[in-house]
XYZ file of C-alpha atoms in Angstrom:
353
model
C -38.064 79.984 -35.039
C -36.742 80.742 -31.227
C -39.450 81.904 -29.499
C -39.736 84.589 -32.048
C -36.530 84.359 -33.901
C -35.926 88.106 -33.308
C -36.208 85.388 -31.256
C -32.718 83.749 -32.866
C -31.203 86.004 -30.916
C -29.557 86.500 -27.695
C -31.435 87.999 -26.585
C -32.376 90.511 -24.280
C -36.324 89.304 -23.195
C -38.187 90.218 -21.122
C -37.998 88.402 -17.861
C -37.096 85.602 -19.066
C -34.037 86.053 -16.508
C -34.355 82.018 -15.765
C -32.007 81.629 -18.830
C -28.680 82.336 -19.679
C -27.931 85.633 -21.460
C -26.970 84.058 -25.069
C -29.978 81.068 -24.834
C -32.509 84.146 -23.799
C -34.736 86.433 -26.601
C -36.870 88.828 -27.758
C -39.971 88.838 -29.167
C -40.924 92.296 -31.878
C -43.854 94.066 -30.355
C -45.864 94.255 -33.250
C -45.881 90.689 -33.895
C -46.414 89.618 -30.042
C -49.526 92.986 -30.389
C -50.949 90.580 -33.229
C -50.716 87.136 -32.341
C -50.462 87.149 -28.488
C -47.513 85.724 -26.409
C -45.805 82.247 -27.100
C -46.242 79.985 -24.484
C -43.761 77.551 -23.914
C -41.553 76.206 -20.740
C -38.436 78.278 -20.010
C -36.851 75.204 -18.181
C -33.233 75.912 -18.408
C -31.067 72.161 -18.979
C -28.086 72.496 -20.769
C -27.255 68.381 -19.764
C -29.638 67.170 -21.729
C -28.784 64.806 -24.305
C -31.191 63.915 -26.712
C -31.125 66.935 -28.867
C -28.924 66.234 -31.638
C -29.831 68.578 -34.562
C -30.747 71.767 -35.470
C -34.558 71.810 -36.299
C -35.304 68.507 -38.171
C -32.206 69.075 -39.577
C -27.988 67.337 -39.205
C -24.615 68.817 -38.338
C -22.675 70.111 -40.508
C -19.648 67.063 -41.562
C -17.172 68.740 -40.992
C -18.396 71.179 -38.905
C -16.193 73.974 -41.133
C -17.411 72.827 -44.361
C -19.753 76.024 -44.923
C -16.725 78.615 -45.157
C -18.977 81.708 -46.290
C -20.547 80.531 -42.927
C -19.271 82.675 -39.896
C -20.111 83.290 -36.583
C -20.787 86.236 -34.327
C -19.388 86.427 -30.828
C -19.023 88.492 -27.850
C -16.106 88.476 -26.270
C -16.845 88.840 -23.047
C -18.767 85.264 -23.088
C -15.916 83.525 -24.912
C -15.584 80.527 -22.322
C -19.158 79.292 -23.114
C -19.132 78.292 -27.054
C -16.373 81.074 -27.827
C -19.172 83.886 -27.355
C -21.444 82.907 -30.398
C -24.605 84.101 -30.126
C -25.573 85.204 -33.825
C -24.657 83.826 -37.308
C -23.880 85.659 -40.610
C -22.091 85.330 -44.212
C -19.200 86.156 -45.450
C -19.784 87.817 -48.584
C -16.291 89.578 -49.229
C -12.095 89.085 -48.173
C -13.689 92.340 -45.651
C -17.324 92.459 -44.888
C -20.184 90.229 -43.278
C -24.137 90.343 -44.087
C -25.806 89.512 -40.931
C -29.065 90.721 -39.274
C -29.617 94.383 -37.926
C -30.556 92.794 -34.147
C -27.522 90.821 -34.134
C -25.684 93.869 -34.141
C -27.466 96.243 -32.207
C -26.687 95.291 -28.811
C -23.139 94.469 -28.357
C -20.500 96.834 -27.811
C -17.880 94.408 -29.290
C -18.668 91.876 -31.672
C -15.513 89.405 -33.359
C -15.762 87.098 -36.288
C -15.256 84.129 -36.511
C -14.399 82.927 -39.965
C -14.483 78.962 -40.592
C -15.542 78.104 -36.591
C -16.703 75.296 -36.865
C -16.471 73.305 -33.686
C -16.395 75.725 -31.390
C -15.177 73.742 -28.491
C -11.994 74.098 -30.241
C -10.596 77.598 -30.108
C -7.992 76.735 -32.299
C -10.672 76.444 -35.358
C -11.457 79.224 -37.531
C -10.139 82.739 -37.595
C -11.040 85.430 -34.967
C -11.459 88.879 -36.518
C -12.050 92.425 -34.836
C -15.220 93.853 -35.845
C -14.557 97.792 -37.342
C -17.533 99.387 -38.009
C -21.135 97.721 -37.857
C -23.890 99.391 -39.905
C -26.763 99.287 -39.998
C -28.934 99.318 -42.757
C -30.896 102.748 -42.223
C -34.461 102.007 -42.484
C -34.051 99.097 -39.967
C -37.560 98.755 -37.555
C -36.711 97.163 -33.878
C -40.806 96.820 -33.613
C -41.352 95.188 -36.736
C -38.187 94.308 -38.324
C -38.590 95.247 -41.339
C -35.462 96.244 -43.085
C -33.759 93.530 -40.578
C -29.809 93.305 -42.433
C -26.646 94.611 -40.955
C -23.405 94.904 -42.270
C -20.072 94.037 -40.203
C -17.032 95.823 -41.824
C -13.991 93.806 -40.646
C -10.727 94.924 -39.451
C -8.552 93.144 -41.941
C -8.565 90.962 -45.503
C -9.460 87.137 -44.438
C -8.996 85.420 -48.050
C -8.270 82.147 -47.047
C -12.413 81.137 -46.995
C -15.051 81.335 -50.293
C -17.242 84.233 -49.817
C -20.965 83.296 -50.550
C -22.558 85.104 -53.881
C -25.379 87.673 -53.338
C -28.875 86.815 -55.320
C -30.544 89.498 -57.591
C -34.357 87.544 -57.006
C -33.926 84.589 -59.230
C -33.636 81.537 -56.390
C -36.476 83.570 -53.571
C -39.565 82.161 -55.745
C -41.968 79.740 -54.110
C -40.830 75.879 -53.504
C -37.194 76.584 -53.810
C -35.332 74.575 -52.339
C -32.609 76.326 -49.980
C -30.283 75.500 -46.537
C -30.192 77.153 -43.983
C -27.392 76.757 -41.345
C -26.333 77.909 -37.524
C -25.111 76.935 -33.836
C -29.053 78.119 -32.436
C -30.600 76.340 -30.117
C -31.964 72.844 -31.512
C -35.073 71.837 -29.823
C -37.970 73.672 -30.731
C -40.066 73.202 -27.289
C -37.515 75.225 -25.418
C -38.355 72.581 -22.813
C -34.628 71.964 -22.527
C -32.689 75.246 -24.580
C -29.290 73.314 -26.130
C -27.567 75.011 -28.278
C -24.486 72.202 -30.623
C -20.966 73.239 -30.092
C -20.884 72.722 -33.908
C -22.939 74.122 -37.171
C -26.111 72.452 -37.960
C -27.654 72.527 -41.044
C -31.666 71.606 -42.659
C -33.185 71.559 -45.730
C -36.151 73.939 -45.625
C -38.081 75.477 -49.438
C -39.099 79.026 -49.860
C -43.166 79.813 -48.790
C -45.153 81.955 -50.848
C -45.628 84.678 -48.879
C -49.672 84.833 -48.875
C -49.503 81.576 -47.595
C -47.135 82.298 -44.799
C -49.436 85.005 -43.411
C -52.706 83.292 -44.360
C -52.687 79.514 -43.096
C -54.273 77.927 -40.440
C -52.380 78.990 -37.207
C -50.502 81.292 -39.171
C -49.083 84.817 -38.778
C -52.136 86.547 -39.736
C -50.813 88.681 -42.270
C -48.061 90.062 -40.210
C -44.892 89.636 -42.890
C -46.347 92.584 -44.793
C -42.905 94.213 -45.723
C -41.547 93.322 -49.208
C -37.914 93.100 -48.124
C -39.349 89.851 -46.203
C -39.632 86.696 -47.124
C -41.114 82.975 -45.218
C -38.787 79.771 -45.376
C -39.902 76.314 -44.180
C -42.683 73.477 -44.416
C -46.340 74.578 -43.242
C -46.437 71.639 -41.872
C -43.815 72.362 -39.236
C -40.562 70.075 -38.125
C -38.277 71.808 -39.966
C -36.465 75.451 -39.860
C -33.676 77.741 -37.154
C -34.246 78.763 -33.937
C -32.739 80.971 -31.216
C -28.695 81.269 -31.474
C -29.189 81.383 -35.968
C -30.043 85.054 -36.423
C -27.926 86.718 -38.723
C -27.056 83.314 -40.442
C -27.313 82.274 -44.483
C -30.254 81.088 -46.123
C -28.377 79.795 -49.393
C -29.774 77.812 -52.548
C -27.375 75.131 -53.857
C -27.204 76.401 -57.750
C -27.674 74.460 -61.295
C -23.575 74.057 -61.448
C -22.856 73.191 -57.467
C -22.053 76.558 -55.868
C -24.670 78.619 -53.299
C -26.076 81.810 -53.255
C -27.371 83.421 -50.656
C -31.051 84.399 -50.575
C -32.315 85.907 -47.064
C -31.305 86.482 -43.522
C -32.204 83.951 -40.507
C -34.254 87.183 -38.515
C -37.359 85.942 -36.634
C -39.998 83.663 -36.237
C -43.336 82.062 -33.776
C -41.505 79.485 -31.751
C -39.894 76.901 -34.344
C -40.711 74.918 -36.379
C -44.369 75.002 -35.727
C -46.999 73.779 -38.467
C -48.501 77.276 -39.970
C -45.885 79.390 -38.642
C -42.306 79.125 -40.575
C -39.579 80.989 -40.437
C -38.691 84.532 -41.681
C -35.980 85.962 -42.947
C -34.979 88.784 -44.462
C -34.471 88.907 -48.528
C -31.457 89.610 -49.638
C -31.560 90.977 -52.951
C -34.244 94.267 -52.208
C -31.007 94.793 -50.472
C -28.199 93.808 -53.173
C -27.857 97.943 -54.360
C -27.897 98.950 -50.414
C -24.856 96.379 -50.017
C -23.237 97.894 -53.810
C -23.441 100.999 -52.177
C -21.778 100.684 -48.691
C -19.119 97.811 -49.469
C -18.434 98.895 -53.126
C -18.797 94.899 -54.217
C -19.984 93.694 -57.684
C -22.891 91.928 -57.632
C -23.117 90.304 -61.702
C -26.464 89.938 -62.850
C -27.683 86.207 -62.588
C -27.612 84.593 -65.069
C -29.892 81.399 -66.505
C -28.603 77.518 -67.842
C -30.783 75.491 -65.333
C -33.846 75.867 -63.601
C -33.313 75.290 -59.787
C -35.952 72.031 -58.493
C -39.121 73.008 -56.739
C -39.605 70.509 -54.011
C -43.260 69.684 -52.575
C -44.693 70.453 -48.627
C -43.663 66.827 -47.828
C -39.971 68.564 -48.102
C -37.083 65.534 -48.694
C -33.061 65.583 -48.269
C -31.106 67.085 -50.920
C -28.065 67.250 -52.234
C -26.480 69.948 -50.027
C -22.287 69.721 -51.784
C -21.160 73.402 -52.347
C -18.383 74.241 -54.914
C -15.714 76.290 -53.912
C -16.553 79.997 -54.903
C -13.304 82.193 -54.970
C -13.344 86.216 -54.611
C -13.211 88.173 -58.261
C -11.672 91.556 -58.942
C -8.743 92.796 -59.871
C -5.413 93.317 -56.825
C -4.625 96.383 -54.422
C -1.793 96.856 -53.956
C -1.773 95.369 -50.755
C -2.177 92.300 -52.748
C -6.595 92.810 -51.628
C -8.839 92.500 -53.720
C -10.587 95.224 -54.809
C -14.147 96.657 -54.231
C -13.468 96.002 -50.302
C -13.161 99.062 -49.014
C -16.153 101.056 -47.369
C -17.166 103.785 -49.459
C -18.299 107.106 -48.026
C -19.599 105.227 -44.920
C -20.375 108.709 -43.361
C -22.641 109.955 -45.830
C -24.173 106.331 -46.512
C -25.340 105.691 -42.912
C -24.484 108.291 -41.306
C -21.912 107.474 -38.625
C -21.169 104.176 -38.135
C -20.401 102.236 -34.491
C -17.107 101.727 -34.707
C -16.083 99.058 -32.435
C -12.337 98.521 -32.534
C -9.815 100.834 -33.130
């Protein structure tokens, strides 16, 4: 996933000043020490037309198909792809789930819901972020607990959020989808961030296999809050710029559940080095304690298919998922107000009034 997908991020990295800021990235120090620096070609070419997909994937059609997929934007970069630098998941009408490493850089963040084509400023709804809430155990060195909650300045009720997986769909070989506006070039020979989101089908990789495969992570994926997804043979992955975005399952009834948050990787789509994600199920209690969102217990009723190492395409169509709950006086669903944020997370960084 982007050279160390923390990488995916935006990157503030080291000495890679030849790249525009939105195309740079940083590498988790603990993993770089274990595996060494990533050998990549950093020659930037924004005119190279030979890149049409997220690594091994395809464009989302129509671009605003997944209503829960949001773009994180730095308003100061608005002239360039609307300032997009990370992705996120709309998990209620007031809350966005993303990666912690997407939340500790800029003093001001906007969320573009229904962004679709970043070339069209009329697509989607831009919403200010009122508060950034990092997971209290987030560790930038190891990338453990790489999750963050964004509290929006107003409700967005015309877009369908995605419910949270509580553990049923994080089993090895479960087929999943990841999407975002990140780099489509695995070699970094010409960093290309597409104007429309891309999607790719991947599968959960057992953590032991993720750590022990030849040319793999050598035990770097040690935290139970992390999960691996992709294919050991390589070829399909998220990449830099996709950080914070959703990794989700399409359940037996056609509805989505977010299983992971794009976190980091060592290069993109390389054999033995699959993408590493924050495992959503382990954070459900924390998310509930902060947001008050109701997360129903998983229901049975259908087997989630598994895939072999060769992968293969699968249906990606989703059914709309409505916000549940009673209405407050302002007509907005209950459960979307922050609960004692000062007590839970100290003093959240307030970005905008």
